Short mmCIF file of C-alpha atoms in Angstrom, two decimals:
data_model
loop_
_atom_site.label_atom_id
_atom_site.label_comp_id
_atom_site.label_asym_id
_atom_site.label_seq_id
_atom_site.Cartn_x
_atom_site.Cartn_y
_atom_site.Cartn_z
CA MET A 1 88.43 -6.95 -15.39
CA PRO A 2 88.03 -7.35 -19.31
CA LEU A 3 87.46 -3.94 -20.69
CA SER A 4 85.24 -3.91 -23.74
CA SER A 5 86.31 -1.89 -26.84
CA LEU A 6 85.34 1.70 -27.13
CA ILE A 7 83.66 2.07 -23.78
CA ARG A 8 84.18 5.01 -21.32
CA TYR A 9 84.95 4.04 -17.74
CA LEU A 10 84.44 6.48 -14.86
CA THR A 11 87.43 7.05 -12.72
CA LYS A 12 87.44 10.23 -10.69
CA PRO A 13 84.28 12.47 -10.59
CA HIS A 14 83.67 13.96 -14.00
CA THR A 15 86.75 12.18 -15.44
CA TYR A 16 86.47 9.38 -18.03
CA ILE A 17 89.07 7.17 -19.61
CA HIS A 18 88.57 5.96 -23.16
CA VAL A 19 89.56 2.23 -23.63
CA ASP A 20 90.73 1.04 -27.09
CA THR A 21 91.25 -2.74 -26.56
CA ARG A 22 94.43 -2.03 -24.62
CA SER A 23 95.39 -2.96 -21.19
CA VAL A 24 94.52 -0.19 -18.85
CA SER A 25 95.03 0.15 -15.00
CA LEU A 26 92.17 1.81 -13.27
CA SER A 27 92.28 3.34 -9.77
CA ALA A 28 89.03 3.28 -7.70
CA SER A 29 87.82 3.94 -4.22
CA LEU A 30 87.46 1.01 -1.86
CA GLY A 31 83.67 1.61 -1.81
CA TYR A 32 83.49 1.41 -5.56
CA ALA A 33 85.56 -1.87 -5.60
CA LYS A 34 83.40 -3.34 -3.03
CA SER A 35 80.19 -2.57 -4.85
CA LEU A 36 81.69 -3.96 -8.04
CA LEU A 37 82.66 -7.08 -6.23
CA LEU A 38 79.20 -7.54 -4.56
CA PHE A 39 77.60 -7.18 -8.00
CA TYR A 40 79.55 -10.09 -9.43
CA LEU A 41 79.05 -12.22 -6.29
CA PHE A 42 75.31 -11.58 -6.05
CA ALA A 43 74.73 -12.37 -9.78
CA PRO A 44 76.10 -15.91 -10.16
CA VAL A 45 73.51 -16.80 -12.90
CA ARG A 46 74.93 -13.93 -15.00
CA LEU A 47 78.35 -15.52 -15.50
CA PRO A 48 80.00 -14.30 -18.70
CA PRO A 49 80.72 -16.63 -21.67
CA MET A 50 84.33 -16.64 -20.60
CA LEU A 51 83.55 -19.36 -17.96
CA ASN A 52 83.51 -22.01 -20.93
CA GLN A 53 87.05 -20.84 -21.73
CA VAL A 54 88.40 -21.50 -18.24
CA SER A 55 90.31 -24.76 -17.83
CA ARG A 56 88.38 -27.23 -15.57
CA ILE A 57 89.47 -28.37 -12.37
CA SER A 58 88.97 -31.92 -13.37
CA ASP A 59 89.73 -33.71 -16.68
CA ILE A 60 87.51 -36.71 -15.78
CA GLN A 61 84.08 -37.04 -17.20
CA LEU A 62 81.75 -39.35 -15.20
CA PRO A 63 78.65 -40.97 -16.73
CA SER A 64 75.19 -40.00 -16.01
CA SER A 65 74.53 -43.10 -14.08
CA VAL A 66 76.46 -41.94 -11.03
CA SER A 67 74.43 -41.31 -7.96
CA THR A 68 76.84 -41.23 -4.89
CA LEU A 69 80.32 -39.77 -4.39
CA TYR A 70 82.49 -40.80 -1.50
CA ILE A 71 85.02 -38.14 -0.82
CA ASP A 72 88.01 -37.87 1.65
CA GLY A 73 90.91 -35.72 2.09
CA SER A 74 94.28 -36.34 3.81
CA PHE A 75 96.73 -33.88 5.38
CA LEU A 76 100.20 -34.41 6.73
CA PRO A 77 101.31 -31.56 8.85
CA PRO A 78 104.98 -30.26 9.05
CA SER A 79 105.58 -32.01 12.28
CA SER A 80 104.97 -35.44 10.69
CA HIS A 81 106.34 -34.58 7.26
CA PRO A 82 109.26 -32.62 5.82
CA THR A 83 106.79 -30.07 4.27
CA PRO A 84 102.83 -29.83 4.62
CA SER A 85 101.32 -32.36 2.25
CA MET A 86 97.54 -32.54 1.06
CA ALA A 87 95.86 -35.18 -0.91
CA TYR A 88 92.23 -36.09 -1.82
CA ALA A 89 90.33 -38.95 -3.17
CA TRP A 90 86.80 -39.75 -4.37
CA THR A 91 84.86 -42.80 -5.50
CA ALA A 92 81.92 -42.70 -7.79
CA ILE A 93 79.08 -45.20 -7.24
CA ASP A 94 76.08 -45.86 -9.45
CA SER A 95 72.56 -46.60 -8.21
CA ASP A 96 73.26 -50.34 -7.94
CA GLY A 97 76.19 -49.79 -5.73
CA PHE A 98 78.89 -50.64 -8.13
CA ILE A 99 82.06 -48.44 -8.29
CA LEU A 100 82.19 -46.53 -11.57
CA GLU A 101 85.52 -44.80 -10.97
CA SER A 102 87.98 -43.86 -8.21
CA HIS A 103 90.40 -41.05 -8.36
CA TYR A 104 93.13 -39.59 -6.07
CA ASN A 105 95.87 -37.01 -6.29
CA THR A 106 97.92 -34.41 -4.23
CA ILE A 107 97.35 -30.60 -4.43
CA PRO A 108 99.74 -27.92 -3.89
CA SER A 109 100.36 -26.83 -0.30
CA LEU A 110 98.52 -23.41 -0.20
CA PHE A 111 97.04 -22.58 3.31
CA PRO A 112 97.53 -26.34 4.16
CA SER A 113 94.85 -27.87 6.32
CA ALA A 114 92.94 -31.09 6.58
CA LEU A 115 89.62 -29.12 5.79
CA ARG A 116 91.18 -27.74 2.61
CA SER A 117 92.01 -31.10 1.31
CA GLU A 118 88.37 -32.23 2.12
CA ILE A 119 87.00 -29.23 0.26
CA PHE A 120 89.08 -29.91 -2.80
CA ALA A 121 88.00 -33.58 -2.95
CA LEU A 122 84.42 -32.38 -3.16
CA LEU A 123 85.35 -29.60 -5.64
CA HIS A 124 87.10 -32.12 -7.99
CA GLY A 125 84.37 -34.67 -7.66
CA LEU A 126 81.67 -32.09 -8.59
CA ASP A 127 83.54 -30.86 -11.57
CA SER A 128 83.82 -34.53 -12.84
CA LEU A 129 79.98 -34.83 -12.96
CA PRO A 130 77.95 -34.50 -16.09
CA ARG A 131 75.54 -31.65 -16.37
CA TYR A 132 72.07 -31.77 -14.55
CA SER A 133 73.23 -34.63 -12.22
CA LYS A 134 71.50 -35.25 -9.01
CA ILE A 135 74.07 -36.52 -6.59
CA THR A 136 74.56 -37.63 -2.99
CA VAL A 137 77.95 -36.83 -1.40
CA ALA A 138 79.13 -38.84 1.49
CA THR A 139 81.86 -37.49 3.76
CA ASP A 140 83.06 -38.16 7.31
CA CYS A 141 83.87 -34.53 7.90
CA ALA A 142 81.23 -32.84 9.78
CA GLN A 143 82.66 -29.29 9.40
CA LEU A 144 82.55 -29.73 5.68
CA ILE A 145 78.80 -30.42 5.79
CA SER A 146 78.29 -27.43 8.13
CA LEU A 147 80.11 -24.98 5.94
CA TRP A 148 78.38 -26.29 2.85
CA THR A 149 75.05 -25.62 4.32
CA THR A 150 76.10 -22.05 5.18
CA TYR A 151 78.02 -20.99 2.05
CA VAL A 152 76.84 -23.23 -0.86
CA ASP A 153 73.50 -24.67 -0.29
CA ALA A 154 72.24 -21.19 0.53
CA PRO A 155 72.00 -17.65 -1.03
CA PHE A 156 75.35 -15.94 -1.21
CA ILE A 157 76.34 -13.84 2.08
CA PRO A 158 79.39 -11.65 2.19
CA LYS A 159 80.46 -13.40 5.42
CA MET A 160 81.83 -16.26 3.19
CA LEU A 161 84.67 -13.77 2.14
CA LYS A 162 85.91 -13.96 5.74
CA GLU A 163 86.49 -17.58 5.71
CA PHE A 164 89.60 -19.55 4.79
CA ASN A 165 89.11 -21.42 1.50
CA HIS A 166 86.38 -19.06 0.20
CA LEU A 167 87.85 -19.29 -3.28
CA LEU A 168 87.16 -23.06 -3.14
CA TRP A 169 83.60 -22.34 -1.84
CA SER A 170 83.00 -19.83 -4.63
CA SER A 171 84.34 -22.24 -7.17
CA ALA A 172 81.88 -24.86 -5.88
CA ARG A 173 79.02 -22.49 -6.21
CA ALA A 174 80.13 -21.62 -9.75
CA ILE A 175 80.25 -25.33 -10.79
CA ILE A 176 76.82 -26.08 -9.29
CA SER A 177 75.36 -23.07 -11.09
CA HIS A 178 77.00 -23.82 -14.36
CA LYS A 179 76.21 -27.43 -14.39
CA ASN A 180 72.84 -27.11 -12.71
CA LEU A 181 73.79 -29.90 -10.24
CA GLU A 182 71.57 -30.99 -7.40
CA VAL A 183 73.85 -31.87 -4.48
CA THR A 184 73.08 -33.36 -0.98
CA LEU A 185 75.64 -34.03 1.60
CA ILE A 186 75.37 -36.79 4.18
CA LYS A 187 77.58 -37.70 7.14
CA VAL A 188 79.27 -41.06 7.32
CA PRO A 189 80.47 -42.11 10.77
CA ALA A 190 84.30 -41.90 10.83
CA HIS A 191 84.89 -45.24 12.46
CA ALA A 192 81.73 -47.21 11.50
CA ASP A 193 83.75 -49.58 9.37
CA ASP A 194 81.94 -48.37 6.14
CA SER A 195 83.85 -50.23 3.33
CA LEU A 196 83.44 -47.55 0.75
CA ASN A 197 84.52 -44.76 3.18
CA ASN A 198 87.53 -46.81 4.24
CA HIS A 199 88.40 -47.26 0.51
CA VAL A 200 88.28 -43.60 -0.25
CA ASP A 201 90.23 -42.92 2.93
CA ASP A 202 92.96 -45.45 1.91
CA LEU A 203 93.17 -43.80 -1.47
CA ALA A 204 93.75 -40.33 -0.06
CA LYS A 205 96.49 -41.63 2.11
CA ALA A 206 98.20 -43.41 -0.62
CA ALA A 207 98.45 -40.37 -2.73
CA HIS A 208 101.19 -38.84 -0.49
CA THR A 209 103.62 -41.60 -1.51
CA ASP A 210 102.54 -42.16 -5.14
CA SER A 211 105.55 -40.81 -7.01
CA CYS A 212 103.75 -40.90 -10.44
CA LEU A 213 101.23 -38.26 -9.44
CA SER A 214 101.66 -34.68 -10.31
CA PHE A 215 100.47 -31.53 -8.49
CA ILE A 216 97.29 -30.04 -9.65
CA SER A 217 97.20 -26.28 -9.68
CA PRO A 218 93.56 -25.34 -8.79
CA ALA A 219 91.81 -23.29 -11.53
CA PHE A 220 89.66 -21.18 -9.22
CA LEU A 221 86.23 -20.38 -10.67
CA ALA A 222 85.54 -17.68 -8.13
CA PRO A 223 84.46 -14.39 -9.61
CA CYS A 224 87.13 -12.35 -7.61
CA ILE A 225 90.56 -13.60 -6.89
CA LEU A 226 93.18 -11.75 -4.66
CA GLN A 227 96.84 -12.63 -5.41
CA PHE A 228 100.02 -11.93 -3.60
CA ASN A 229 103.24 -12.70 -5.48
CA SER A 230 101.22 -14.79 -7.86
CA LEU A 231 99.73 -16.82 -5.10
CA PRO A 232 96.00 -16.71 -4.37
CA GLY A 233 94.93 -15.21 -1.08
CA ASP A 234 92.32 -17.80 0.03
CA MET A 235 91.55 -16.35 3.37
CA ASN A 236 89.92 -13.43 5.14
CA ILE A 237 90.88 -10.66 2.77
CA ARG A 238 90.89 -7.92 5.55
CA LYS A 239 93.09 -10.02 7.72
CA PHE A 240 95.32 -10.93 4.73
CA ILE A 241 96.02 -7.22 3.91
CA GLY A 242 96.53 -6.53 7.57
CA ASP A 243 99.31 -9.24 7.68
CA ILE A 244 101.01 -7.66 4.75
CA PHE A 245 101.24 -4.44 6.34
CA ASP A 246 102.31 -6.04 9.72
CA ALA A 247 105.08 -7.83 7.96
CA LYS A 248 106.29 -4.66 6.14
CA SER A 249 106.26 -2.71 9.49
CA LEU A 250 108.14 -5.39 11.32
CA LEU A 251 110.80 -5.30 8.65
CA THR A 252 110.96 -1.54 8.78
CA LEU A 253 111.45 -1.83 12.44
CA ALA A 254 114.23 -4.48 12.14
CA LEU A 255 116.25 -2.47 9.62
CA LEU A 256 116.45 0.72 11.91
CA PRO A 257 120.16 1.53 12.50
CA ARG A 258 119.72 1.49 16.37
CA PHE A 259 119.34 -2.34 16.15
CA ASN A 260 122.36 -2.82 13.77
CA LEU A 261 125.16 -0.82 15.05
CA ASN A 262 126.89 -3.54 17.10
CA SER A 263 125.61 -6.67 15.52
CA SER A 264 123.24 -7.99 12.92
CA PHE A 265 119.45 -7.70 13.25
CA SER A 266 119.18 -11.37 12.41
CA ASP A 267 120.74 -12.03 15.86
CA ILE A 268 117.37 -11.01 17.36
CA ASP A 269 114.31 -13.32 17.51
CA TRP A 270 111.69 -10.90 16.10
CA ALA A 271 108.79 -13.19 16.36
CA CYS A 272 109.32 -13.76 20.01
CA THR A 273 110.11 -10.05 20.64
CA LYS A 274 107.01 -8.91 18.83
CA PHE A 275 104.85 -11.42 20.81
CA CYS A 276 106.09 -10.20 24.20
CA PHE A 277 105.59 -6.55 23.25
CA ASN A 278 102.07 -7.20 21.88
CA ASN A 279 100.39 -8.46 24.93
CA LYS A 280 97.58 -6.05 25.32
CA GLN A 281 96.06 -7.79 28.21
CA LEU A 282 99.30 -7.31 30.17
CA GLN A 283 99.42 -3.70 29.19
CA SER A 284 95.86 -2.79 30.28
CA SER A 285 95.74 -4.80 33.46
CA HIS A 286 99.23 -4.12 34.96
CA ARG A 287 99.23 -3.34 38.64
CA ASN A 288 100.60 0.24 38.27
CA GLY A 289 97.66 1.37 36.24
CA ARG A 290 99.61 4.14 34.43
CA SER A 291 100.43 4.69 30.83
CA GLU A 292 103.92 5.88 31.58
CA PHE A 293 105.15 2.36 32.06
CA CYS A 294 103.92 1.22 28.62
CA ALA A 295 105.68 4.16 27.03
CA PHE A 296 108.84 3.17 29.11
CA ARG A 297 108.93 -0.29 27.53
CA ILE A 298 108.62 1.05 24.01
CA LYS A 299 111.34 3.69 24.67
CA ILE A 300 113.91 1.31 25.93
CA LEU A 301 113.14 -0.98 22.97
CA LEU A 302 113.86 1.86 20.54
CA ASP A 303 116.50 3.63 22.65
CA MET A 304 114.50 6.80 23.03
CA LEU A 305 114.50 7.36 26.76
CA LEU A 306 115.44 11.12 27.60
CA THR A 307 118.78 10.44 29.07
CA LEU A 308 121.58 13.22 29.51
CA THR A 309 123.04 12.16 26.36
CA THR A 310 119.85 12.60 24.44
CA PHE A 311 119.38 15.94 26.03
CA GLN A 312 122.87 17.07 25.09
CA LYS A 313 122.22 16.00 21.42
CA GLN A 314 118.90 17.83 21.24
CA LYS A 315 119.79 20.98 23.35
CA PRO A 316 123.44 21.52 23.54
CA HIS A 317 122.94 25.15 24.37
CA ILE A 318 121.51 23.96 27.72
CA TYR A 319 123.19 20.63 28.45
CA ASP A 320 127.02 20.99 28.12
CA PRO A 321 128.41 18.11 25.88
CA SER A 322 131.16 17.61 28.30
CA TRP A 323 128.89 16.77 31.12
CA LEU A 324 128.98 13.10 32.55
CA TYR A 325 126.30 11.32 34.41
CA PRO A 326 125.93 13.05 37.69
CA GLN A 327 125.40 9.91 39.73
CA CYS A 328 128.88 8.54 39.03
CA ASN A 329 130.54 11.39 37.24
CA SER A 330 132.57 8.86 35.17
CA SER A 331 130.65 8.15 31.93
CA PRO A 332 128.17 9.61 29.54
CA GLU A 333 124.50 8.67 30.49
CA THR A 334 123.45 6.40 27.73
CA LEU A 335 120.69 3.81 27.82
CA ASP A 336 122.99 0.95 28.59
CA HIS A 337 124.91 3.01 31.15
CA LEU A 338 121.49 3.23 33.18
CA TRP A 339 121.74 -0.52 34.11
CA THR A 340 125.56 -0.65 34.44
CA CYS A 341 126.29 2.57 36.44
CA PRO A 342 128.48 1.93 39.37
CA TYR A 343 127.20 4.95 41.34
CA ILE A 344 129.10 6.79 43.93
CA LEU A 345 127.99 4.30 46.58
CA PRO A 346 128.50 0.92 45.07
CA GLU A 347 126.10 -0.84 47.43
CA PHE A 348 123.32 1.37 46.08
CA SER A 349 124.44 1.17 42.37
CA PRO A 350 121.81 0.68 39.67
CA PHE A 351 124.26 -2.05 38.41
CA ASN A 352 123.67 -4.22 41.52
CA THR A 353 119.89 -3.74 41.29
CA PHE A 354 120.10 -4.77 37.53
CA LYS A 355 122.06 -8.02 38.24
CA THR A 356 119.65 -8.95 40.95
CA LEU A 357 116.67 -8.45 38.70
CA LEU A 358 118.40 -10.28 35.84
CA LEU A 359 119.02 -13.25 38.09
CA ASP A 360 115.50 -13.34 39.13
CA LEU A 361 114.31 -13.29 35.54
CA LYS A 362 116.75 -16.06 34.60
CA THR A 363 115.59 -18.22 37.57
CA VAL A 364 111.79 -17.60 36.89
CA CYS A 365 112.29 -18.50 33.22
CA LEU A 366 114.36 -21.59 34.00
CA GLY A 367 111.59 -22.86 36.46
CA LYS A 368 108.90 -22.28 33.97
CA PHE A 369 110.86 -24.29 31.18
CA LEU A 370 111.63 -27.11 33.54
CA SER A 371 107.95 -27.40 34.49
CA ALA A 372 106.64 -27.05 30.91
CA THR A 373 105.92 -30.03 28.63
CA PRO A 374 108.70 -30.37 26.23
CA LEU A 375 108.70 -31.74 22.83
CA LYS A 376 111.20 -34.34 23.87
CA SER A 377 112.89 -35.12 27.05
CA LEU A 378 115.23 -32.43 28.49
CA PRO A 379 118.91 -33.57 28.95
CA ASP A 380 120.63 -33.42 32.23
CA TYR A 381 122.61 -30.39 31.16
CA PHE A 382 119.80 -28.43 30.04
CA ALA A 383 119.69 -26.11 33.13
CA VAL A 384 123.39 -25.60 33.01
CA LYS A 385 123.45 -24.65 29.40
CA PHE A 386 120.40 -22.42 29.78
CA MET A 387 122.19 -20.51 32.59
CA ALA A 388 125.42 -20.25 30.71
CA MET A 389 123.72 -18.40 27.70
CA ASP A 390 125.40 -15.21 26.77
CA CYS A 391 122.36 -13.09 27.43
CA TRP A 392 122.69 -13.72 31.18
CA ASP A 393 126.30 -12.63 31.29
CA CYS A 394 126.60 -9.31 33.16
CA ASN A 395 130.02 -9.28 34.65
CA PRO A 396 130.61 -7.22 32.55
CA PRO A 397 127.36 -7.11 30.66
CA SER A 398 127.60 -8.64 27.21
CA ASN A 399 126.05 -6.94 24.14
CA SER A 400 123.44 -9.77 24.08
CA CYS A 401 122.57 -8.98 27.75
CA LEU A 402 122.06 -5.35 27.14
CA ARG A 403 119.83 -6.02 24.17
CA PHE A 404 117.92 -8.39 26.18
CA ALA A 405 117.30 -5.85 28.71
CA ARG A 406 115.77 -3.79 26.05
CA GLY A 407 113.34 -6.57 25.32
CA LEU A 408 115.30 -7.92 22.19
CA ILE A 409 115.23 -11.56 22.73
CA PRO A 410 118.36 -13.20 21.28
CA MET A 411 118.20 -15.77 18.55
CA SER A 412 120.88 -17.91 20.27
CA LEU A 413 118.56 -18.44 23.33
CA THR A 414 115.51 -19.20 21.49
CA SER A 415 117.32 -21.55 19.02
CA PHE A 416 118.52 -23.56 21.87
CA LEU A 417 115.16 -23.63 23.53
CA GLY A 418 113.51 -24.54 20.08
CA THR A 419 115.20 -27.96 20.24
CA TYR A 420 112.87 -28.79 23.24
CA PHE A 421 110.04 -26.53 23.14
CA SER A 422 107.50 -25.18 20.55
CA SER A 423 107.63 -21.51 19.48
CA SER A 424 104.35 -20.78 21.24
CA THR A 425 105.55 -22.27 24.49
CA ILE A 426 108.81 -20.25 24.43
CA CYS A 427 106.90 -16.99 23.76
CA SER A 428 104.31 -17.59 26.32
CA ILE A 429 106.97 -18.40 29.09
CA PHE A 430 109.00 -15.29 28.30
CA ASP A 431 106.10 -13.00 28.04
CA THR A 432 104.97 -12.29 31.65
CA PRO A 433 108.45 -12.62 33.32
CA LEU A 434 110.03 -10.08 30.88
CA HIS A 435 107.15 -7.70 31.46
CA GLU A 436 107.69 -7.96 35.23
CA PHE A 437 111.45 -7.38 34.63
CA HIS A 438 110.83 -4.34 32.74
CA PHE A 439 108.35 -3.06 35.34
CA ASP A 440 110.93 -3.54 38.04
CA LEU A 441 113.59 -1.59 35.97
CA TYR A 442 111.06 1.22 35.73
CA VAL A 443 110.38 1.41 39.34
CA GLN A 444 113.71 0.64 41.07
CA ILE A 445 116.00 2.27 38.50
CA TRP A 446 114.33 4.64 36.10
CA LEU A 447 111.98 6.39 38.50
CA CYS A 448 114.64 6.87 41.09
CA ARG A 449 116.93 8.13 38.58
CA SER A 450 114.33 10.65 37.17
CA VAL A 451 113.81 12.13 40.59
CA PHE A 452 117.69 12.47 41.23
CA PHE A 453 117.91 13.97 37.77
CA HIS A 454 115.23 16.55 38.23
CA HIS A 455 116.92 17.86 41.36
CA TRP A 456 120.28 17.88 39.50
CA GLU A 457 118.76 20.05 36.79
CA LEU A 458 117.34 22.55 39.38
CA ALA A 459 120.87 22.72 40.91
CA GLN A 460 122.32 23.59 37.35
CA GLY A 461 119.50 26.33 36.96
CA ILE A 462 117.80 24.32 34.24
CA THR A 463 114.11 25.02 34.12
CA ASN A 464 111.22 23.53 32.19
CA LYS A 465 110.85 26.80 30.27
CA MET A 466 114.45 26.61 29.08
CA LYS A 467 113.95 23.04 28.05
CA SER A 468 110.75 23.88 26.03
CA SER A 469 112.57 26.71 24.33
CA ALA A 470 113.32 26.23 20.66
CA ILE A 471 116.40 28.33 20.75
CA GLY A 472 119.62 26.65 19.95
CA LEU A 473 120.94 24.03 17.51
CA SER A 474 118.56 21.78 15.47
CA PRO A 475 118.19 18.35 16.86
CA ILE A 476 119.47 17.21 13.38
CA ILE A 477 122.95 18.81 14.08
CA ARG A 478 124.92 16.38 16.36
CA PRO A 479 128.58 17.55 16.14
CA PHE A 480 129.57 15.50 19.08
CA SER A 481 127.90 12.32 18.16
CA ASN A 482 130.05 9.18 18.36
CA VAL A 483 128.03 7.34 15.77
CA SER A 484 129.72 6.95 12.48
CA PRO A 485 127.64 8.29 9.40
CA TYR A 486 128.41 4.99 7.71
CA SER A 487 126.60 3.04 10.47
CA LEU A 488 123.42 4.86 9.83
CA THR A 489 122.54 2.49 6.99
CA PRO A 490 122.45 -1.12 8.26
CA SER A 491 124.66 -3.38 6.23
CA LEU A 492 122.00 -5.83 5.30
CA ALA A 493 119.20 -3.23 4.59
CA THR A 494 119.60 -3.30 0.72
CA ALA A 495 119.53 -6.99 0.66
CA SER A 496 116.56 -7.48 3.02
CA LEU A 497 113.97 -5.06 1.67
CA ASP A 498 112.02 -7.86 0.21
CA PHE A 499 112.07 -10.35 3.16
CA TRP A 500 108.40 -9.38 3.96
CA VAL A 501 107.53 -10.93 0.65
CA SER A 502 109.21 -14.11 1.68
CA TRP A 503 107.35 -14.22 4.91
CA VAL A 504 103.99 -13.68 3.62
CA SER A 505 104.57 -16.05 0.61
CA SER A 506 105.77 -18.73 2.95
CA TYR A 507 102.88 -18.61 5.17
CA ILE A 508 100.53 -19.00 2.24
CA ILE A 509 102.55 -22.04 1.01
CA HIS A 510 103.42 -23.77 4.25
CA GLY A 511 100.69 -22.45 6.63
CA GLY A 512 100.89 -20.98 10.14
CA SER A 513 101.30 -17.29 10.79
CA TRP A 514 103.61 -15.13 8.54
CA ILE A 515 105.76 -14.28 11.60
CA SER A 516 106.68 -17.98 11.99
CA HIS A 517 108.47 -17.68 8.58
CA LEU A 518 110.98 -15.00 9.45
CA ASP A 519 114.01 -15.67 7.44
CA PHE A 520 116.67 -12.85 7.22
CA TRP A 521 118.95 -14.83 5.10
CA HIS A 522 116.69 -15.73 2.10
CA ARG A 523 116.04 -13.26 -0.70
CA LEU A 524 113.42 -13.50 -3.16
CA THR A 525 114.07 -12.24 -6.76
CA VAL A 526 110.42 -12.01 -7.58
CA GLN A 527 108.94 -8.55 -7.20
CA PRO A 528 105.92 -8.34 -4.89
CA LEU A 529 102.58 -8.25 -6.63
CA LEU A 530 99.19 -7.61 -5.05
CA ARG A 531 96.54 -7.77 -7.70
CA ILE A 532 92.72 -8.17 -7.76
CA SER A 533 91.41 -9.73 -10.97
CA PHE A 534 87.80 -10.02 -12.04
CA TRP A 535 86.20 -11.93 -14.86
#
């Protein structure tokens, strides 16, 4: 926000900052920022003189005889094009029906969509008009007309800021106000063989292959612009900021040492894992109706179950560090040992139960994939290769298998499936079977183990009062831990702290959700920047 010379600006209560034509950063509450924003948006007629200095969106000046604009946009999604591509076109018609001028071009792929290309066609056409024009805009996009009626051809409402492309809509309002335009939108049937509509449609499609064109960087005329990494956030601001925090939180989770001791965190498909652990409908409607199961799922993911090994680390004055798992008396009771314990009686071992449940999970998932609609025909060897994946190998259990039991879906599995199925299909298929698999682990292994462990504690004279006592070594002191101190810092942590910037930036440029752009091997050198700028 431009700060005038020699003006006092209120920051905190009874505190002022004196500005002397130098750049100053001011901190303000969210309420103050909101009131300032609404002041600028509710007062479009009080646009500052700086508007005349802002570079125009269009460098074309149409004559005053123009009466009709035919507009159209064209969008090529990533599925049909190496990268998303957006283009637009418009044709200006005079009152006698003659074509005055036609124009087409491509635009940068920011939040790519067909609607965005349509809006930009309208915006560029309006900026090419002379002042005080009375114009009719013909389009075959019904959604464009509907949003125009709501957000442009009406008084400003804050709801517009929750829309995608609100910066384009704000720019359209600014152009109409600045040029005193009178604009009417009419619907042209998409397949009515209208020659002018067909003409502008062909122009928009031709822009994708015209190598002589150059990208236009939109010069937004909106009074408030949110930027991330120098990219405009042209979407619901509240959701956008939420996505930023979600991306940072997921990266923080992925960098935890517990996920990186035996292999790289890039071996995990975090997008699919997050999807399967984020199904609130399954969590709230599960048949057991108890919150303990939801806690169980999170604890096995984070390796936080209260096993004997955990108690030995936290309270070595109660639990002798030399004690082994009482059910087998052969190994320490770690999380992985819960599923691989041979038990005293092999036919009742948790390991046999685990293998049976894992086989059921593999069978159910394979059946769902075979019955799903693939992106391309499945080869004859699909079922054989699916069942041979390392994550199903439990004789003995592979590292990938043990991580899968915790809910960490291996990247090797989803990469193989991604050749034939979309990401949404893969996630939705794994979601419910994995949830049921964890419930069976909870009921058939963990609850049974908890009952046995409780009676074993009583036999050792360990009471709840003793366990709740704070006497003993601090949990931080773990002299018998087998974890090397050098492994507490993941090897890729330093090189990966800015991955969340890459994810958010990629979804601005290429579209989709930020989580569909997880790339643990790409490093941005640009520092993240989140800035709100006002005129």
